[in-house]
JSON list of C-alpha atoms in Angstrom, two decimals:
[
{"chain": "A", "resi": 213, "resn": "UNK", "atom": "CA", "xyz": [-51.08, -50.76, -84.87]},
{"chain": "A", "resi": 214, "resn": "UNK", "atom": "CA", "xyz": [-48.52, -48.04, -84.24]},
{"chain": "A", "resi": 215, "resn": "UNK", "atom": "CA", "xyz": [-47.39, -45.90, -87.17]},
{"chain": "A", "resi": 216, "resn": "UNK", "atom": "CA", "xyz": [-43.97, -47.59, -87.38]},
{"chain": "A", "resi": 217, "resn": "UNK", "atom": "CA", "xyz": [-45.59, -51.02, -87.23]},
{"chain": "A", "resi": 218, "resn": "UNK", "atom": "CA", "xyz": [-47.97, -50.03, -90.06]},
{"chain": "A", "resi": 219, "resn": "UNK", "atom": "CA", "xyz": [-45.00, -48.87, -92.14]},
{"chain": "A", "resi": 220, "resn": "UNK", "atom": "CA", "xyz": [-43.13, -52.12, -91.45]},
{"chain": "A", "resi": 221, "resn": "UNK", "atom": "CA", "xyz": [-46.22, -54.13, -92.36]},
{"chain": "A", "resi": 222, "resn": "UNK", "atom": "CA", "xyz": [-46.67, -52.21, -95.63]},
{"chain": "A", "resi": 223, "resn": "UNK", "atom": "CA", "xyz": [-42.98, -52.56, -96.55]},
{"chain": "A", "resi": 224, "resn": "UNK", "atom": "CA", "xyz": [-43.03, -56.29, -95.80]},
{"chain": "A", "resi": 225, "resn": "UNK", "atom": "CA", "xyz": [-46.09, -56.82, -98.01]},
{"chain": "A", "resi": 226, "resn": "UNK", "atom": "CA", "xyz": [-44.59, -54.74, -100.83]},
{"chain": "A", "resi": 227, "resn": "UNK", "atom": "CA", "xyz": [-41.26, -56.59, -100.67]},
{"chain": "A", "resi": 228, "resn": "UNK", "atom": "CA", "xyz": [-43.00, -59.96, -100.44]},
{"chain": "A", "resi": 229, "resn": "UNK", "atom": "CA", "xyz": [-45.11, -59.13, -103.51]},
{"chain": "A", "resi": 230, "resn": "UNK", "atom": "CA", "xyz": [-41.96, -58.28, -105.47]},
{"chain": "A", "resi": 231, "resn": "UNK", "atom": "CA", "xyz": [-40.06, -61.32, -104.19]},
{"chain": "A", "resi": 232, "resn": "UNK", "atom": "CA", "xyz": [-42.93, -63.72, -104.89]},
{"chain": "A", "resi": 233, "resn": "UNK", "atom": "CA", "xyz": [-43.29, -62.32, -108.40]},
{"chain": "A", "resi": 234, "resn": "UNK", "atom": "CA", "xyz": [-39.56, -62.66, -109.08]},
{"chain": "A", "resi": 235, "resn": "UNK", "atom": "CA", "xyz": [-38.76, -65.89, -107.25]},
{"chain": "A", "resi": 236, "resn": "UNK", "atom": "CA", "xyz": [-42.07, -67.64, -106.57]},
{"chain": "A", "resi": 237, "resn": "UNK", "atom": "CA", "xyz": [-43.91, -68.19, -103.33]},
{"chain": "A", "resi": 238, "resn": "UNK", "atom": "CA", "xyz": [-40.96, -70.00, -101.81]},
{"chain": "A", "resi": 239, "resn": "UNK", "atom": "CA", "xyz": [-38.82, -66.84, -101.90]},
{"chain": "A", "resi": 240, "resn": "UNK", "atom": "CA", "xyz": [-36.59, -66.36, -98.89]},
{"chain": "A", "resi": 241, "resn": "UNK", "atom": "CA", "xyz": [-38.40, -64.74, -95.98]},
{"chain": "A", "resi": 242, "resn": "UNK", "atom": "CA", "xyz": [-35.04, -63.54, -94.64]},
{"chain": "A", "resi": 243, "resn": "UNK", "atom": "CA", "xyz": [-34.43, -61.67, -97.91]},
{"chain": "A", "resi": 244, "resn": "UNK", "atom": "CA", "xyz": [-37.90, -60.17, -97.78]},
{"chain": "A", "resi": 245, "resn": "UNK", "atom": "CA", "xyz": [-37.31, -58.92, -94.23]},
{"chain": "A", "resi": 246, "resn": "UNK", "atom": "CA", "xyz": [-33.89, -57.55, -95.15]},
{"chain": "A", "resi": 247, "resn": "UNK", "atom": "CA", "xyz": [-35.22, -55.72, -98.21]},
{"chain": "A", "resi": 248, "resn": "UNK", "atom": "CA", "xyz": [-38.03, -54.26, -96.09]},
{"chain": "A", "resi": 249, "resn": "UNK", "atom": "CA", "xyz": [-35.42, -52.97, -93.65]},
{"chain": "A", "resi": 250, "resn": "UNK", "atom": "CA", "xyz": [-36.57, -55.09, -90.72]},
{"chain": "A", "resi": 251, "resn": "UNK", "atom": "CA", "xyz": [-35.36, -58.19, -88.92]},
{"chain": "A", "resi": 252, "resn": "UNK", "atom": "CA", "xyz": [-36.83, -61.64, -89.45]},
{"chain": "A", "resi": 253, "resn": "UNK", "atom": "CA", "xyz": [-38.44, -61.41, -86.00]},
{"chain": "A", "resi": 254, "resn": "UNK", "atom": "CA", "xyz": [-40.43, -58.38, -87.13]},
{"chain": "A", "resi": 255, "resn": "UNK", "atom": "CA", "xyz": [-41.58, -60.27, -90.20]},
{"chain": "A", "resi": 256, "resn": "UNK", "atom": "CA", "xyz": [-42.75, -63.18, -88.03]},
{"chain": "A", "resi": 257, "resn": "UNK", "atom": "CA", "xyz": [-44.51, -60.85, -85.58]},
{"chain": "A", "resi": 258, "resn": "UNK", "atom": "CA", "xyz": [-46.58, -59.50, -88.46]},
{"chain": "A", "resi": 259, "resn": "UNK", "atom": "CA", "xyz": [-46.86, -62.78, -90.36]},
{"chain": "A", "resi": 260, "resn": "UNK", "atom": "CA", "xyz": [-46.36, -65.89, -88.21]},
{"chain": "A", "resi": 261, "resn": "UNK", "atom": "CA", "xyz": [-46.35, -68.17, -91.27]},
{"chain": "A", "resi": 262, "resn": "UNK", "atom": "CA", "xyz": [-45.47, -67.97, -94.95]},
{"chain": "A", "resi": 263, "resn": "UNK", "atom": "CA", "xyz": [-49.17, -68.53, -95.70]},
{"chain": "A", "resi": 264, "resn": "UNK", "atom": "CA", "xyz": [-50.09, -65.48, -93.61]},
{"chain": "A", "resi": 265, "resn": "UNK", "atom": "CA", "xyz": [-47.68, -63.38, -95.68]},
{"chain": "A", "resi": 266, "resn": "UNK", "atom": "CA", "xyz": [-49.06, -64.87, -98.91]},
{"chain": "A", "resi": 267, "resn": "UNK", "atom": "CA", "xyz": [-52.58, -64.05, -97.75]},
{"chain": "A", "resi": 268, "resn": "UNK", "atom": "CA", "xyz": [-51.61, -60.42, -97.09]},
{"chain": "A", "resi": 269, "resn": "UNK", "atom": "CA", "xyz": [-49.92, -60.12, -100.48]},
{"chain": "A", "resi": 270, "resn": "UNK", "atom": "CA", "xyz": [-52.96, -61.44, -102.31]},
{"chain": "A", "resi": 271, "resn": "UNK", "atom": "CA", "xyz": [-55.60, -59.29, -100.61]},
{"chain": "A", "resi": 272, "resn": "UNK", "atom": "CA", "xyz": [-55.54, -56.75, -103.46]},
{"chain": "A", "resi": 273, "resn": "UNK", "atom": "CA", "xyz": [-55.85, -59.48, -106.06]},
{"chain": "A", "resi": 274, "resn": "UNK", "atom": "CA", "xyz": [-58.65, -61.05, -104.04]},
{"chain": "A", "resi": 275, "resn": "UNK", "atom": "CA", "xyz": [-60.60, -57.79, -104.10]},
{"chain": "A", "resi": 276, "resn": "UNK", "atom": "CA", "xyz": [-60.19, -57.60, -107.88]},
{"chain": "A", "resi": 277, "resn": "UNK", "atom": "CA", "xyz": [-61.32, -61.22, -108.34]},
{"chain": "A", "resi": 278, "resn": "UNK", "atom": "CA", "xyz": [-64.37, -60.66, -106.14]},
{"chain": "A", "resi": 279, "resn": "UNK", "atom": "CA", "xyz": [-65.24, -57.50, -108.05]},
{"chain": "A", "resi": 280, "resn": "UNK", "atom": "CA", "xyz": [-64.88, -59.38, -111.34]},
{"chain": "A", "resi": 281, "resn": "UNK", "atom": "CA", "xyz": [-67.27, -62.11, -110.19]},
{"chain": "A", "resi": 282, "resn": "UNK", "atom": "CA", "xyz": [-69.82, -59.45, -109.19]},
{"chain": "A", "resi": 283, "resn": "UNK", "atom": "CA", "xyz": [-69.52, -57.88, -112.65]},
{"chain": "A", "resi": 284, "resn": "UNK", "atom": "CA", "xyz": [-70.15, -61.25, -114.27]},
{"chain": "A", "resi": 285, "resn": "UNK", "atom": "CA", "xyz": [-73.12, -62.12, -112.05]},
{"chain": "A", "resi": 286, "resn": "UNK", "atom": "CA", "xyz": [-75.65, -60.53, -114.40]},
{"chain": "A", "resi": 287, "resn": "UNK", "atom": "CA", "xyz": [-74.13, -61.67, -117.68]},
{"chain": "A", "resi": 288, "resn": "UNK", "atom": "CA", "xyz": [-76.55, -62.78, -120.39]},
{"chain": "A", "resi": 289, "resn": "UNK", "atom": "CA", "xyz": [-74.67, -66.05, -120.89]},
{"chain": "A", "resi": 290, "resn": "UNK", "atom": "CA", "xyz": [-74.12, -67.62, -117.45]},
{"chain": "A", "resi": 291, "resn": "UNK", "atom": "CA", "xyz": [-71.85, -70.37, -118.78]},
{"chain": "A", "resi": 292, "resn": "UNK", "atom": "CA", "xyz": [-69.61, -67.88, -120.58]},
{"chain": "A", "resi": 293, "resn": "UNK", "atom": "CA", "xyz": [-69.50, -65.78, -117.40]},
{"chain": "A", "resi": 294, "resn": "UNK", "atom": "CA", "xyz": [-68.43, -68.81, -115.36]},
{"chain": "A", "resi": 295, "resn": "UNK", "atom": "CA", "xyz": [-65.72, -69.70, -117.88]},
{"chain": "A", "resi": 296, "resn": "UNK", "atom": "CA", "xyz": [-64.52, -66.08, -117.93]},
{"chain": "A", "resi": 297, "resn": "UNK", "atom": "CA", "xyz": [-64.23, -66.12, -114.15]},
{"chain": "A", "resi": 298, "resn": "UNK", "atom": "CA", "xyz": [-62.41, -69.47, -114.13]},
{"chain": "A", "resi": 299, "resn": "UNK", "atom": "CA", "xyz": [-59.97, -68.14, -116.74]},
{"chain": "A", "resi": 300, "resn": "UNK", "atom": "CA", "xyz": [-59.32, -65.12, -114.51]},
{"chain": "A", "resi": 301, "resn": "UNK", "atom": "CA", "xyz": [-58.67, -67.40, -111.51]},
{"chain": "A", "resi": 302, "resn": "UNK", "atom": "CA", "xyz": [-56.20, -69.46, -113.53]},
{"chain": "A", "resi": 303, "resn": "UNK", "atom": "CA", "xyz": [-54.39, -66.33, -114.68]},
{"chain": "A", "resi": 304, "resn": "UNK", "atom": "CA", "xyz": [-54.20, -65.09, -111.08]},
{"chain": "A", "resi": 305, "resn": "UNK", "atom": "CA", "xyz": [-52.86, -68.39, -109.75]},
{"chain": "A", "resi": 306, "resn": "UNK", "atom": "CA", "xyz": [-50.26, -68.36, -112.52]},
{"chain": "A", "resi": 307, "resn": "UNK", "atom": "CA", "xyz": [-48.90, -64.92, -111.60]},
{"chain": "A", "resi": 308, "resn": "UNK", "atom": "CA", "xyz": [-46.69, -66.28, -108.83]},
{"chain": "A", "resi": 309, "resn": "UNK", "atom": "CA", "xyz": [-44.76, -69.53, -109.18]},
{"chain": "A", "resi": 310, "resn": "UNK", "atom": "CA", "xyz": [-45.93, -71.85, -106.42]},
{"chain": "A", "resi": 311, "resn": "UNK", "atom": "CA", "xyz": [-49.22, -70.07, -105.69]},
{"chain": "A", "resi": 312, "resn": "UNK", "atom": "CA", "xyz": [-51.35, -72.80, -107.22]},
{"chain": "A", "resi": 313, "resn": "UNK", "atom": "CA", "xyz": [-49.80, -75.41, -104.91]},
{"chain": "A", "resi": 314, "resn": "UNK", "atom": "CA", "xyz": [-50.29, -73.13, -101.91]},
{"chain": "A", "resi": 315, "resn": "UNK", "atom": "CA", "xyz": [-53.93, -72.57, -102.85]},
{"chain": "A", "resi": 316, "resn": "UNK", "atom": "CA", "xyz": [-54.47, -76.29, -103.38]},
{"chain": "A", "resi": 317, "resn": "UNK", "atom": "CA", "xyz": [-53.22, -76.96, -99.85]},
{"chain": "A", "resi": 318, "resn": "UNK", "atom": "CA", "xyz": [-55.95, -74.72, -98.45]},
{"chain": "A", "resi": 319, "resn": "UNK", "atom": "CA", "xyz": [-58.51, -77.39, -99.32]},
{"chain": "A", "resi": 320, "resn": "UNK", "atom": "CA", "xyz": [-56.88, -79.63, -96.72]},
{"chain": "A", "resi": 321, "resn": "UNK", "atom": "CA", "xyz": [-56.13, -76.97, -94.12]},
{"chain": "A", "resi": 322, "resn": "UNK", "atom": "CA", "xyz": [-59.01, -74.64, -93.42]},
{"chain": "A", "resi": 323, "resn": "UNK", "atom": "CA", "xyz": [-56.92, -72.95, -90.71]},
{"chain": "A", "resi": 324, "resn": "UNK", "atom": "CA", "xyz": [-54.38, -71.67, -93.23]},
{"chain": "A", "resi": 325, "resn": "UNK", "atom": "CA", "xyz": [-54.21, -67.92, -93.69]},
{"chain": "A", "resi": 326, "resn": "UNK", "atom": "CA", "xyz": [-54.76, -68.54, -97.40]},
{"chain": "A", "resi": 327, "resn": "UNK", "atom": "CA", "xyz": [-58.18, -69.94, -96.53]},
{"chain": "A", "resi": 328, "resn": "UNK", "atom": "CA", "xyz": [-59.12, -66.29, -95.96]},
{"chain": "A", "resi": 329, "resn": "UNK", "atom": "CA", "xyz": [-58.57, -65.83, -99.70]},
{"chain": "A", "resi": 330, "resn": "UNK", "atom": "CA", "xyz": [-60.04, -69.13, -100.82]},
{"chain": "A", "resi": 331, "resn": "UNK", "atom": "CA", "xyz": [-63.37, -69.01, -98.99]},
{"chain": "A", "resi": 332, "resn": "UNK", "atom": "CA", "xyz": [-64.48, -65.63, -100.42]},
{"chain": "A", "resi": 333, "resn": "UNK", "atom": "CA", "xyz": [-63.54, -66.89, -103.90]},
{"chain": "A", "resi": 334, "resn": "UNK", "atom": "CA", "xyz": [-65.69, -69.97, -103.42]},
{"chain": "A", "resi": 335, "resn": "UNK", "atom": "CA", "xyz": [-68.54, -67.79, -102.23]},
{"chain": "A", "resi": 336, "resn": "UNK", "atom": "CA", "xyz": [-68.09, -65.50, -105.25]},
{"chain": "A", "resi": 337, "resn": "UNK", "atom": "CA", "xyz": [-68.01, -68.39, -107.72]},
{"chain": "A", "resi": 338, "resn": "UNK", "atom": "CA", "xyz": [-70.99, -70.26, -106.34]},
{"chain": "A", "resi": 339, "resn": "UNK", "atom": "CA", "xyz": [-73.64, -67.88, -107.79]},
{"chain": "A", "resi": 340, "resn": "UNK", "atom": "CA", "xyz": [-71.91, -67.98, -111.20]},
{"chain": "A", "resi": 341, "resn": "UNK", "atom": "CA", "xyz": [-71.95, -71.77, -111.11]},
{"chain": "A", "resi": 342, "resn": "UNK", "atom": "CA", "xyz": [-75.55, -71.86, -109.86]},
{"chain": "A", "resi": 343, "resn": "UNK", "atom": "CA", "xyz": [-76.73, -69.66, -112.74]},
{"chain": "A", "resi": 344, "resn": "UNK", "atom": "CA", "xyz": [-74.91, -71.84, -115.26]},
{"chain": "A", "resi": 345, "resn": "UNK", "atom": "CA", "xyz": [-76.51, -74.92, -113.70]},
{"chain": "A", "resi": 346, "resn": "UNK", "atom": "CA", "xyz": [-79.99, -73.33, -113.73]},
{"chain": "A", "resi": 347, "resn": "UNK", "atom": "CA", "xyz": [-79.78, -72.69, -117.47]},
{"chain": "A", "resi": 348, "resn": "UNK", "atom": "CA", "xyz": [-78.78, -76.31, -118.05]},
{"chain": "A", "resi": 349, "resn": "UNK", "atom": "CA", "xyz": [-75.38, -75.31, -119.42]},
{"chain": "A", "resi": 350, "resn": "UNK", "atom": "CA", "xyz": [-73.48, -77.07, -116.60]},
{"chain": "A", "resi": 351, "resn": "UNK", "atom": "CA", "xyz": [-74.15, -80.47, -115.07]},
{"chain": "A", "resi": 352, "resn": "UNK", "atom": "CA", "xyz": [-75.96, -80.47, -111.72]},
{"chain": "A", "resi": 353, "resn": "UNK", "atom": "CA", "xyz": [-73.23, -82.49, -109.99]},
{"chain": "A", "resi": 354, "resn": "UNK", "atom": "CA", "xyz": [-70.47, -79.91, -110.55]},
{"chain": "A", "resi": 355, "resn": "UNK", "atom": "CA", "xyz": [-69.37, -78.24, -107.32]},
{"chain": "A", "resi": 356, "resn": "UNK", "atom": "CA", "xyz": [-67.53, -74.98, -106.77]},
{"chain": "A", "resi": 357, "resn": "UNK", "atom": "CA", "xyz": [-64.93, -76.87, -104.72]},
{"chain": "A", "resi": 358, "resn": "UNK", "atom": "CA", "xyz": [-64.17, -79.13, -107.65]},
{"chain": "A", "resi": 359, "resn": "UNK", "atom": "CA", "xyz": [-63.90, -76.12, -109.98]},
{"chain": "A", "resi": 360, "resn": "UNK", "atom": "CA", "xyz": [-61.50, -74.36, -107.61]},
{"chain": "A", "resi": 361, "resn": "UNK", "atom": "CA", "xyz": [-59.31, -77.47, -107.48]},
{"chain": "A", "resi": 362, "resn": "UNK", "atom": "CA", "xyz": [-59.40, -77.78, -111.26]},
{"chain": "A", "resi": 363, "resn": "UNK", "atom": "CA", "xyz": [-58.40, -74.14, -111.78]},
{"chain": "A", "resi": 364, "resn": "UNK", "atom": "CA", "xyz": [-55.46, -74.53, -109.44]},
{"chain": "A", "resi": 365, "resn": "UNK", "atom": "CA", "xyz": [-54.45, -77.79, -111.14]},
{"chain": "A", "resi": 366, "resn": "UNK", "atom": "CA", "xyz": [-54.60, -76.10, -114.55]},
{"chain": "A", "resi": 367, "resn": "UNK", "atom": "CA", "xyz": [-52.51, -73.19, -113.25]},
{"chain": "A", "resi": 368, "resn": "UNK", "atom": "CA", "xyz": [-49.98, -75.66, -111.83]},
{"chain": "A", "resi": 369, "resn": "UNK", "atom": "CA", "xyz": [-49.78, -77.60, -115.10]},
{"chain": "A", "resi": 370, "resn": "UNK", "atom": "CA", "xyz": [-49.24, -74.35, -117.02]},
{"chain": "A", "resi": 371, "resn": "UNK", "atom": "CA", "xyz": [-46.59, -73.23, -114.52]},
{"chain": "A", "resi": 372, "resn": "UNK", "atom": "CA", "xyz": [-44.73, -76.51, -114.97]},
{"chain": "A", "resi": 373, "resn": "UNK", "atom": "CA", "xyz": [-44.91, -76.23, -118.78]},
{"chain": "A", "resi": 374, "resn": "UNK", "atom": "CA", "xyz": [-43.70, -72.69, -119.59]},
{"chain": "A", "resi": 375, "resn": "UNK", "atom": "CA", "xyz": [-42.75, -73.82, -123.10]},
{"chain": "A", "resi": 376, "resn": "UNK", "atom": "CA", "xyz": [-46.47, -74.21, -123.89]},
{"chain": "A", "resi": 377, "resn": "UNK", "atom": "CA", "xyz": [-48.20, -70.85, -123.32]},
{"chain": "A", "resi": 378, "resn": "UNK", "atom": "CA", "xyz": [-51.52, -72.17, -124.67]},
{"chain": "A", "resi": 379, "resn": "UNK", "atom": "CA", "xyz": [-51.74, -75.10, -122.24]},
{"chain": "A", "resi": 380, "resn": "UNK", "atom": "CA", "xyz": [-53.96, -73.38, -119.66]},
{"chain": "A", "resi": 381, "resn": "UNK", "atom": "CA", "xyz": [-56.52, -72.39, -122.29]},
{"chain": "A", "resi": 382, "resn": "UNK", "atom": "CA", "xyz": [-56.57, -75.89, -123.79]},
{"chain": "A", "resi": 383, "resn": "UNK", "atom": "CA", "xyz": [-57.00, -77.51, -120.38]},
{"chain": "A", "resi": 384, "resn": "UNK", "atom": "CA", "xyz": [-59.77, -75.07, -119.44]},
{"chain": "A", "resi": 385, "resn": "UNK", "atom": "CA", "xyz": [-61.53, -75.80, -122.73]},
{"chain": "A", "resi": 386, "resn": "UNK", "atom": "CA", "xyz": [-61.34, -79.54, -121.97]},
{"chain": "A", "resi": 387, "resn": "UNK", "atom": "CA", "xyz": [-62.67, -78.89, -118.48]},
{"chain": "A", "resi": 388, "resn": "UNK", "atom": "CA", "xyz": [-65.57, -76.83, -119.77]},
{"chain": "A", "resi": 389, "resn": "UNK", "atom": "CA", "xyz": [-66.53, -79.59, -122.21]},
{"chain": "A", "resi": 390, "resn": "UNK", "atom": "CA", "xyz": [-66.67, -81.98, -119.26]},
{"chain": "A", "resi": 391, "resn": "UNK", "atom": "CA", "xyz": [-68.85, -79.58, -117.26]},
{"chain": "A", "resi": 392, "resn": "UNK", "atom": "CA", "xyz": [-71.54, -79.29, -119.89]},
{"chain": "A", "resi": 393, "resn": "UNK", "atom": "CA", "xyz": [-74.86, -80.93, -119.18]}
]
């Protein structure tokens, strides 16, 4: 990528991050391009779809989530480590209005650019879940795919109920009770 293209790319990602935080993941792409000082065509050359732009915005968060799962991998209490990681996923999905719905759609569309974020998260969560299963703390029939869907559903429910800031924690607690062997 040429230097000017790299600068455009970086500005687009920075403006998208700010716009998604302020207005949700359905923020105007035209406004993002304008604030980055480029035309909408330049935005689409770098990011052919909204999901591609979302994927670029969330790469930093993805790295942090993957690092967090690696830190938890050796925890003394595997079930607590799994719950900690799920809580972190819910908090991440709740940072941007509309992200949980976008992440939920990845389960039906493996070609989505957001799948590039989802698949590494699944791979990072699988060892945490496996350890919790091995200790007998979590039922054997619980899958990482189901847990990812549940975390996104909890984040969506919390997003839709801003008057209840404790909802996500209550729903995760209910989920964890259902996971126990």
